[in-house]
Short mmCIF file of C-alpha atoms in Angstrom, two decimals:
data_model
loop_
_atom_site.label_atom_id
_atom_site.label_comp_id
_atom_site.label_asym_id
_atom_site.label_seq_id
_atom_site.Cartn_x
_atom_site.Cartn_y
_atom_site.Cartn_z
CA THR A 776 0.08 0.05 -0.08
CA ALA A 777 2.96 2.08 0.23
CA PRO A 778 5.20 1.46 -2.79
CA ASN A 779 7.41 4.69 -2.15
CA LEU A 780 8.12 3.90 1.53
CA PRO A 781 10.55 1.16 0.87
CA ARG A 782 12.25 3.04 -2.01
CA VAL A 783 12.90 5.53 0.42
CA TRP A 784 14.13 4.01 3.64
CA ARG A 785 16.18 1.07 1.64
CA ARG A 786 18.45 3.75 0.33
CA GLU A 787 21.61 3.14 1.77
CA PRO A 788 23.14 6.80 1.66
CA LEU A 789 19.74 7.74 3.84
CA ARG A 790 20.44 5.02 6.52
CA LYS A 791 23.00 6.83 8.31
CA HIS A 792 20.86 9.82 8.56
CA ILE A 793 17.94 8.76 9.94
CA PHE A 794 16.43 6.53 12.88
CA GLY A 795 13.58 5.23 10.75
CA ALA A 796 10.72 6.11 8.45
CA LYS A 797 6.86 5.46 7.90
CA GLY A 798 4.17 6.22 5.64
CA VAL A 799 1.61 9.10 5.88
CA GLY A 800 -1.58 9.65 4.46
CA SER A 801 -4.51 7.36 2.73
CA GLN A 802 -3.52 3.61 3.02
CA GLY A 803 -0.26 4.89 4.02
CA ASP A 804 0.61 6.07 0.44
CA GLY A 805 0.30 10.00 0.84
CA CYS A 806 4.27 10.39 1.56
CA ALA A 807 7.10 9.13 3.56
CA GLN A 808 8.31 10.58 7.12
CA LEU A 809 11.72 10.23 7.93
CA LEU A 810 12.97 10.50 11.71
CA CYS A 811 16.17 12.43 11.15
CA ARG A 812 19.06 11.94 13.84
CA SER A 813 19.93 15.94 13.63
CA ALA A 814 19.23 19.34 11.94
CA THR A 815 22.29 18.77 10.11
CA ASP A 816 21.01 14.98 9.33
CA ALA A 817 17.28 16.25 8.33
CA GLU A 818 19.44 18.75 5.50
CA ALA A 819 21.29 15.67 4.31
CA ALA A 820 18.22 13.66 3.81
CA MET A 821 16.40 16.16 2.02
CA ARG A 822 19.01 16.71 -0.40
CA ILE A 823 19.12 12.86 -1.00
CA VAL A 824 15.64 12.43 -1.52
CA GLU A 825 15.28 15.39 -3.73
CA THR A 826 18.23 14.86 -6.09
CA GLU A 827 18.43 10.86 -6.00
CA LEU A 828 15.20 9.95 -5.85
CA GLY A 829 13.25 12.93 -7.59
CA MET A 830 10.87 13.53 -4.74
CA ARG A 831 9.91 17.36 -3.32
CA THR A 832 10.72 17.29 0.48
CA MET A 833 9.99 19.93 3.53
CA PRO A 834 11.48 20.07 6.78
CA LEU A 835 9.32 18.99 10.07
CA GLN A 836 10.11 19.74 13.61
CA ILE A 837 8.73 17.23 15.93
CA GLY A 838 8.14 18.27 19.64
CA ALA A 839 7.62 21.42 21.11
CA SER A 840 8.05 23.57 18.36
CA ARG A 841 5.64 23.76 15.19
CA PRO A 842 7.09 23.91 11.50
CA VAL A 843 7.54 26.83 9.89
CA GLY A 844 4.69 27.25 7.47
CA GLN A 845 4.16 31.01 6.93
CA ALA A 846 6.59 33.89 5.91
CA VAL A 847 6.17 37.79 5.40
CA VAL A 848 7.97 40.24 3.47
CA PRO A 849 7.89 43.68 3.69
CA ALA A 850 8.25 45.48 0.62
CA ALA A 851 7.02 48.64 0.51
CA SER A 852 9.82 50.56 1.48
CA PHE A 853 11.17 53.72 -0.61
CA SER A 854 14.42 53.98 -1.37
CA ALA A 855 16.15 57.56 -1.48
CA ALA A 856 19.00 56.14 -3.25
CA SER A 857 17.52 55.08 -6.38
CA PHE A 858 15.23 58.00 -6.68
CA PRO A 859 13.84 58.77 -9.46
CA ALA A 860 13.56 55.17 -10.21
CA SER A 861 11.93 54.03 -7.03
CA ARG A 862 8.92 56.40 -7.60
CA THR A 863 7.60 54.08 -10.20
CA THR A 864 9.11 50.68 -9.45
CA PRO A 865 9.96 49.73 -5.77
CA PRO A 866 13.10 47.51 -5.22
CA ALA A 867 11.00 44.52 -4.77
CA LEU A 868 10.01 44.76 -8.22
CA PHE A 869 13.71 45.56 -9.76
CA PRO A 870 14.45 42.94 -12.49
CA LEU A 871 16.93 40.37 -12.40
CA LEU A 872 18.31 37.81 -14.59
CA ASP A 873 18.29 34.73 -12.77
CA ALA A 874 20.38 31.78 -13.10
CA ASP A 875 17.73 29.89 -15.28
CA GLY A 876 18.09 32.75 -17.72
CA ILE A 877 14.79 34.01 -16.75
CA LEU A 878 14.06 38.03 -16.38
CA LYS A 879 12.22 37.96 -12.92
CA PRO A 880 11.11 40.73 -10.51
CA ALA A 881 13.44 40.62 -7.32
CA ILE A 882 10.31 39.69 -5.08
CA LEU A 883 9.46 36.75 -7.25
CA LEU A 884 13.11 35.15 -6.30
CA LEU A 885 12.20 35.66 -2.67
CA VAL A 886 8.95 33.97 -3.09
CA GLU A 887 10.17 31.25 -4.93
CA GLN A 888 12.97 30.35 -2.61
CA ALA A 889 10.37 30.38 0.74
CA VAL A 890 7.80 28.04 -1.56
CA ASP A 891 10.42 25.89 -2.86
CA ALA A 892 11.53 25.58 1.07
CA GLY A 893 7.84 24.03 1.89
CA LEU A 894 6.31 27.19 3.13
CA ALA A 895 2.50 27.65 2.50
CA LYS A 896 1.95 31.07 2.88
CA VAL A 897 3.71 34.31 1.94
CA VAL A 898 2.43 37.71 3.22
CA ILE A 899 4.03 40.30 1.33
CA VAL A 900 3.35 44.00 2.84
CA VAL A 901 3.04 46.43 -0.17
CA SER A 902 2.72 50.26 -0.50
CA PRO A 903 -1.03 51.39 -1.90
CA GLU A 904 0.77 52.78 -4.63
CA HIS A 905 2.32 49.85 -6.03
CA LYS A 906 -0.21 47.30 -4.92
CA GLY A 907 -1.17 46.90 -8.37
CA HIS A 908 2.22 45.82 -9.90
CA PHE A 909 2.45 43.27 -7.21
CA GLU A 910 -1.62 41.76 -8.22
CA ALA A 911 -0.54 42.32 -11.74
CA LEU A 912 2.67 39.69 -11.31
CA PHE A 913 0.55 37.29 -8.70
CA ARG A 914 -2.94 37.58 -9.48
CA ARG A 915 -3.32 38.52 -13.35
CA PRO A 916 -1.90 35.64 -15.91
CA PRO A 917 -1.07 36.56 -18.83
CA SER A 918 -3.88 37.37 -21.40
CA PRO A 919 -4.58 34.79 -24.03
CA ARG A 920 -2.55 36.94 -26.41
CA GLU A 921 0.22 38.00 -24.55
CA MET A 922 0.46 33.95 -23.67
CA ALA A 923 0.76 33.26 -27.65
CA ARG A 924 3.53 35.56 -27.81
CA LEU A 925 5.49 33.60 -25.24
CA PRO A 926 8.05 30.79 -25.89
CA PRO A 927 6.88 27.41 -24.58
CA ARG A 928 9.22 27.68 -21.67
CA LEU A 929 8.02 31.03 -20.52
CA GLN A 930 4.33 29.75 -21.15
CA ARG A 931 5.07 26.89 -18.39
CA TYR A 932 6.96 29.30 -16.30
CA ALA A 933 3.63 31.78 -16.30
CA GLU A 934 1.88 28.62 -14.94
CA LYS A 935 4.72 28.48 -12.09
CA ILE A 936 3.88 32.21 -11.16
CA ARG A 937 -0.19 31.57 -10.96
CA GLU A 938 1.24 28.26 -8.70
CA VAL A 939 3.29 30.28 -6.65
CA GLY A 940 1.03 33.12 -6.31
CA ALA A 941 -2.25 31.11 -4.98
CA LYS A 942 0.26 30.96 -1.46
CA VAL A 943 0.65 34.91 -1.85
CA GLU A 944 -1.17 37.28 0.34
CA LEU A 945 -0.65 40.77 -0.09
CA VAL A 946 -1.25 43.76 2.54
CA GLU A 947 -1.21 47.54 2.81
CA GLN A 948 1.32 49.39 4.62
CA GLN A 949 -0.34 53.09 4.27
CA GLU A 950 2.74 54.95 5.58
CA GLN A 951 6.74 53.76 5.49
CA LEU A 952 7.34 54.13 9.27
CA GLY A 953 10.04 51.55 9.48
CA LEU A 954 10.85 47.58 9.39
CA GLY A 955 9.10 47.03 12.67
CA HIS A 956 5.84 48.78 11.46
CA ALA A 957 5.85 47.08 8.20
CA VAL A 958 6.18 43.35 9.81
CA LEU A 959 3.19 44.59 12.26
CA CYS A 960 1.01 45.66 9.31
CA ALA A 961 1.23 42.04 8.58
CA ARG A 962 -0.57 41.42 11.88
CA ALA A 963 -4.09 40.13 10.32
CA ALA A 964 -2.69 37.96 7.90
CA LEU A 965 -0.35 35.86 10.25
CA GLU A 966 -1.35 33.20 12.91
CA GLU A 967 0.24 34.47 15.99
CA GLU A 968 0.69 31.03 17.56
CA ALA A 969 2.84 29.64 14.70
CA PRO A 970 6.50 30.73 13.68
CA THR A 971 7.21 32.89 10.94
CA LEU A 972 9.71 33.21 8.61
CA LEU A 973 10.72 37.38 7.92
CA LEU A 974 12.48 37.76 4.93
CA LEU A 975 13.44 41.21 3.68
CA GLY A 976 12.03 42.48 0.22
CA ASP A 977 14.68 45.18 -0.89
CA HIS A 978 17.28 42.17 0.06
CA LEU A 979 18.15 38.90 -2.39
CA TYR A 980 19.89 35.69 -0.85
CA THR A 981 22.22 33.28 -2.87
CA THR A 982 23.71 30.55 -1.54
CA ALA A 983 27.50 29.50 -1.13
CA HIS A 984 26.50 26.21 0.48
CA PRO A 985 28.76 23.14 -0.99
CA GLU A 986 25.34 21.00 -1.63
CA GLY A 987 23.62 24.18 -3.22
CA THR A 988 21.12 24.29 -0.55
CA SER A 989 19.15 27.73 -0.29
CA CYS A 990 19.69 30.29 2.44
CA VAL A 991 16.10 29.88 3.47
CA ARG A 992 16.57 25.99 3.65
CA GLN A 993 19.74 26.75 5.80
CA LEU A 994 18.10 28.54 8.21
CA LEU A 995 15.11 26.16 8.44
CA ALA A 996 17.19 23.28 8.95
CA ALA A 997 19.11 25.29 11.99
CA TYR A 998 15.72 25.95 13.62
CA THR A 999 15.29 24.03 16.64
CA GLY A 1000 12.52 25.58 18.32
CA THR A 1001 13.95 29.07 19.53
CA SER A 1002 13.80 31.92 17.49
CA VAL A 1003 16.82 32.28 14.88
CA MET A 1004 18.14 34.77 12.85
CA ALA A 1005 21.05 34.34 10.09
CA LEU A 1006 23.91 36.10 10.50
CA GLN A 1007 27.20 37.04 8.55
CA ARG A 1008 30.65 38.26 8.93
CA THR A 1009 31.02 42.20 8.47
CA ALA A 1010 34.24 44.01 8.33
CA GLU A 1011 34.43 46.94 10.85
CA ALA A 1012 34.16 49.56 8.18
CA HIS A 1013 30.95 48.56 7.54
CA VAL A 1014 28.78 47.61 10.77
CA HIS A 1015 27.40 51.05 10.89
CA ARG A 1016 25.09 49.71 7.73
CA TYR A 1017 23.80 46.58 9.58
CA GLY A 1018 22.31 45.10 12.73
CA CYS A 1019 24.82 44.05 14.43
CA ALA A 1020 24.86 40.95 17.12
CA THR A 1021 27.39 39.38 19.81
CA GLY A 1022 26.98 36.43 22.11
CA LYS A 1023 28.65 33.09 22.93
CA TRP A 1024 29.04 30.40 20.37
CA ASP A 1025 27.35 26.87 20.55
CA ILE A 1026 30.02 24.40 20.48
CA SER A 1027 28.18 21.39 21.72
CA GLY A 1028 28.80 18.25 19.33
CA LYS A 1029 32.32 19.78 18.44
CA ALA A 1030 35.09 17.78 18.90
CA SER A 1031 37.47 21.09 19.04
CA TRP A 1032 37.20 24.93 19.38
CA PRO A 1033 38.75 26.67 16.42
CA THR A 1034 41.26 29.48 17.43
CA ARG A 1035 40.32 31.27 14.42
CA PHE A 1036 37.59 30.81 11.65
CA GLY A 1037 39.33 29.10 8.45
CA ASP A 1038 41.25 26.97 10.57
CA GLY A 1039 38.68 24.27 11.84
CA GLY A 1040 37.04 23.25 9.19
CA ASP A 1041 33.83 21.23 10.02
CA ALA A 1042 34.57 22.08 13.55
CA GLU A 1043 33.69 25.63 13.16
CA PRO A 1044 30.66 26.49 14.98
CA ARG A 1045 27.81 28.32 13.23
CA ARG A 1046 25.21 28.56 16.19
CA VAL A 1047 25.60 31.83 18.42
CA HIS A 1048 23.36 32.20 21.41
CA LEU A 1049 22.76 35.95 21.18
CA THR A 1050 23.39 38.33 24.14
CA MET A 1051 23.15 41.63 22.24
CA LEU A 1052 21.52 43.17 19.42
CA VAL A 1053 22.30 46.83 18.17
CA GLU A 1054 21.30 48.89 15.24
CA LYS A 1055 23.91 50.35 12.96
CA PRO A 1056 26.68 50.70 15.54
CA THR A 1057 29.71 52.83 15.30
CA ALA A 1058 33.09 50.92 15.01
CA GLU A 1059 34.11 52.02 18.24
CA PHE A 1060 31.24 50.53 19.69
CA ALA A 1061 31.70 47.40 17.75
CA ALA A 1062 35.39 47.50 18.97
CA THR A 1063 34.31 47.53 22.68
CA ASN A 1064 30.80 45.63 22.91
CA LEU A 1065 30.32 43.63 19.75
CA ALA A 1066 33.56 41.31 19.47
CA VAL A 1067 33.16 37.53 19.09
CA PRO A 1068 35.79 35.18 19.90
CA GLY A 1069 37.06 33.08 17.32
CA LEU A 1070 36.33 36.16 14.63
CA PRO A 1071 39.47 38.03 13.16
CA GLU A 1072 40.08 41.07 14.80
CA GLY A 1073 38.18 43.62 12.84
CA THR A 1074 35.29 41.27 11.92
CA TYR A 1075 31.92 41.22 13.59
CA LEU A 1076 28.63 39.59 13.17
CA SER A 1077 25.70 41.32 11.46
CA ALA A 1078 21.93 40.44 10.34
CA PHE A 1079 22.10 38.93 7.19
CA GLY A 1080 18.10 39.74 6.31
CA LEU A 1081 16.32 36.17 7.52
CA TYR A 1082 14.66 35.51 10.41
CA ILE A 1083 12.40 32.82 12.13
CA ILE A 1084 10.53 34.09 14.70
CA THR A 1085 8.75 31.62 17.48
CA GLU A 1086 6.93 34.26 19.56
CA THR A 1087 4.69 35.57 16.39
CA GLY A 1088 2.17 36.83 18.55
CA ALA A 1089 4.69 38.31 21.40
CA LEU A 1090 6.52 40.36 18.59
CA LEU A 1091 3.95 41.63 17.19
CA GLN A 1092 2.22 43.02 20.38
CA TRP A 1093 5.53 44.48 21.28
CA LEU A 1094 5.44 46.35 17.94
CA ALA A 1095 1.97 47.53 18.30
CA ASP A 1096 2.55 48.55 22.19
CA ALA A 1097 5.85 50.39 20.63
CA ALA A 1098 3.67 52.10 17.86
CA ASP A 1099 0.97 53.42 20.02
CA ALA A 1100 4.07 55.04 22.71
CA ARG A 1101 5.51 56.56 19.46
CA GLY A 1102 2.18 57.98 18.34
CA ALA A 1103 1.50 59.54 15.19
CA SER A 1104 3.82 62.43 14.76
CA PRO A 1105 5.43 63.06 11.46
CA THR A 1106 8.82 63.34 13.49
CA ALA A 1107 8.55 59.82 15.44
CA PRO A 1108 11.28 57.97 14.83
CA PRO A 1109 11.20 55.01 12.64
CA LEU A 1110 9.85 51.84 14.58
CA GLN A 1111 12.59 49.21 13.69
CA LEU A 1112 12.74 45.53 14.02
CA THR A 1113 15.84 45.43 15.95
CA GLU A 1114 14.56 46.47 19.52
CA ALA A 1115 11.71 44.28 19.28
CA LEU A 1116 14.23 41.28 18.19
CA ASP A 1117 16.40 42.13 21.51
CA VAL A 1118 13.21 42.09 23.83
CA LEU A 1119 12.69 39.10 22.45
CA ARG A 1120 16.25 37.49 22.82
CA ALA A 1121 16.03 38.75 26.58
CA GLU A 1122 12.58 37.41 27.40
CA SER A 1123 12.36 34.13 25.41
CA GLY A 1124 16.01 33.62 23.91
CA LEU A 1125 17.24 34.69 20.46
CA GLN A 1126 19.88 32.34 18.37
CA GLY A 1127 22.19 33.30 15.50
CA TYR A 1128 23.34 31.25 12.93
CA LEU A 1129 25.86 31.70 10.22
CA VAL A 1130 24.56 30.61 6.67
CA ASP A 1131 26.67 29.94 3.81
CA GLY A 1132 25.69 32.60 1.47
CA THR A 1133 25.59 36.33 0.32
CA ARG A 1134 22.96 38.75 0.92
CA PHE A 1135 22.45 41.51 -1.69
CA ASP A 1136 20.68 44.87 -0.64
CA ILE A 1137 19.55 46.18 -3.80
CA GLY A 1138 17.17 49.22 -1.97
CA GLY A 1139 20.57 51.03 -1.21
CA GLU A 1140 22.95 52.88 -3.59
CA PRO A 1141 22.77 52.03 -7.22
CA GLN A 1142 26.10 50.89 -7.48
CA ALA A 1143 24.91 47.76 -4.94
CA PHE A 1144 22.13 47.25 -7.36
CA LEU A 1145 24.53 46.92 -10.45
CA GLU A 1146 26.64 44.50 -8.29
CA THR A 1147 23.58 42.28 -7.25
CA VAL A 1148 22.86 42.61 -11.37
CA ASN A 1149 26.15 41.25 -12.13
CA ALA A 1150 26.42 38.80 -9.21
CA LEU A 1151 23.35 37.20 -10.17
CA ALA A 1152 23.23 37.05 -13.97
CA PRO A 1153 24.21 33.80 -15.49
CA SER A 1154 26.95 33.51 -18.29
CA LEU A 1155 25.60 33.33 -21.90
CA GLU A 1156 27.22 29.97 -22.04
CA SER A 1157 24.72 28.84 -19.10
CA VAL A 1158 21.74 29.44 -21.50
CA SER A 1159 21.61 27.23 -23.91
CA PRO A 1160 20.76 28.49 -27.79
CA PRO A 1161 17.10 27.31 -28.18
CA GLU A 1162 16.38 29.14 -25.14
CA VAL A 1163 17.92 31.97 -25.79
CA ARG A 1164 16.55 32.10 -29.30
CA GLY A 1165 12.98 31.34 -27.24
CA LEU A 1166 13.39 34.53 -25.37
CA SER A 1167 14.50 36.43 -28.63
CA ARG A 1168 11.27 35.15 -30.47
CA GLY A 1169 9.45 36.53 -27.10
CA ARG A 1170 10.37 39.95 -27.63
CA SER A 1171 8.23 42.80 -28.79
CA SER A 1172 8.90 44.24 -32.50
CA GLY A 1173 6.89 47.38 -31.53
CA GLY A 1174 3.76 46.23 -32.93
CA ALA A 1175 0.36 46.07 -30.72
#
């Protein structure tokens, strides 16, 4: 009654990563559920099932924590550095050439990464002025006439956008009053008792994982029930641009402590029990307060722009209270997320996790967007000639 189950659990490369497996669903043939030995083993098992067996997977935490099934993407920000382009197109809709040779708005890359990681709902916070653009992308498919002009490859991709769009919900942020305010605007669309993945709409995340595991999947695999934020190493000269963190490394299960990163190989720790979060510190403050053992001198930990929040309701309530305290004055400071996360850290705990990847801020200086375009664009050699011809046939010749 479960033909796929033996095919999965008898797979020899899987055996070392799992305690066992069982069938789930009608007559046991709906899917196979693997009980993995650790978060790292779960990541390896998912990779084997997807690449060697051609089956889709999603991570599932058993125990006190619930699986992460919802995400929020603040995408209403106005980029002063990108003016006047940002007046008509927010950074989340800036076009980028993806590795598959398809020109996509940035938000689609983010949503695809979340959906491909198994999330069932993605809430995008947009401005009223640009909501129609997001609706056109996710809600309105190409007309029959437009579809007829697309090559088969892009016709198939249009169907994928429709499928992805079914998991997207759009909410409005009437005024851009900070990242924390944007997250608060998504409150009515979120299940407050469930954990939430937060991605930034003016950021892109590319993986450097040796197995190609996306940054979102890396963070989901690292999630153990305590809120966790992705981290990256940042030079002292750039700490004033980012939220930064410090804490104590979790070295449980490590054979040795590396005296400096780059020397320890697989023994290098990645998880940090955070003790402080600071929004855009000065270099002097970082040198005095944010040094982390094991990192080279002048190197610190900063936010990568990906977060999993376990206490969704508590975070939203803190943001709501802070918004009320600030009032509606136009001179009130922006409602930032870092302060709310630091309160969450103190009350419930917050971990950091070093992901293998690169974060691109496309809402910053134009030069940063250009660097993102160049970094993401595939070489012409990586796009097959038929695909290039297909894209060329789809271009408008100027006629109606």
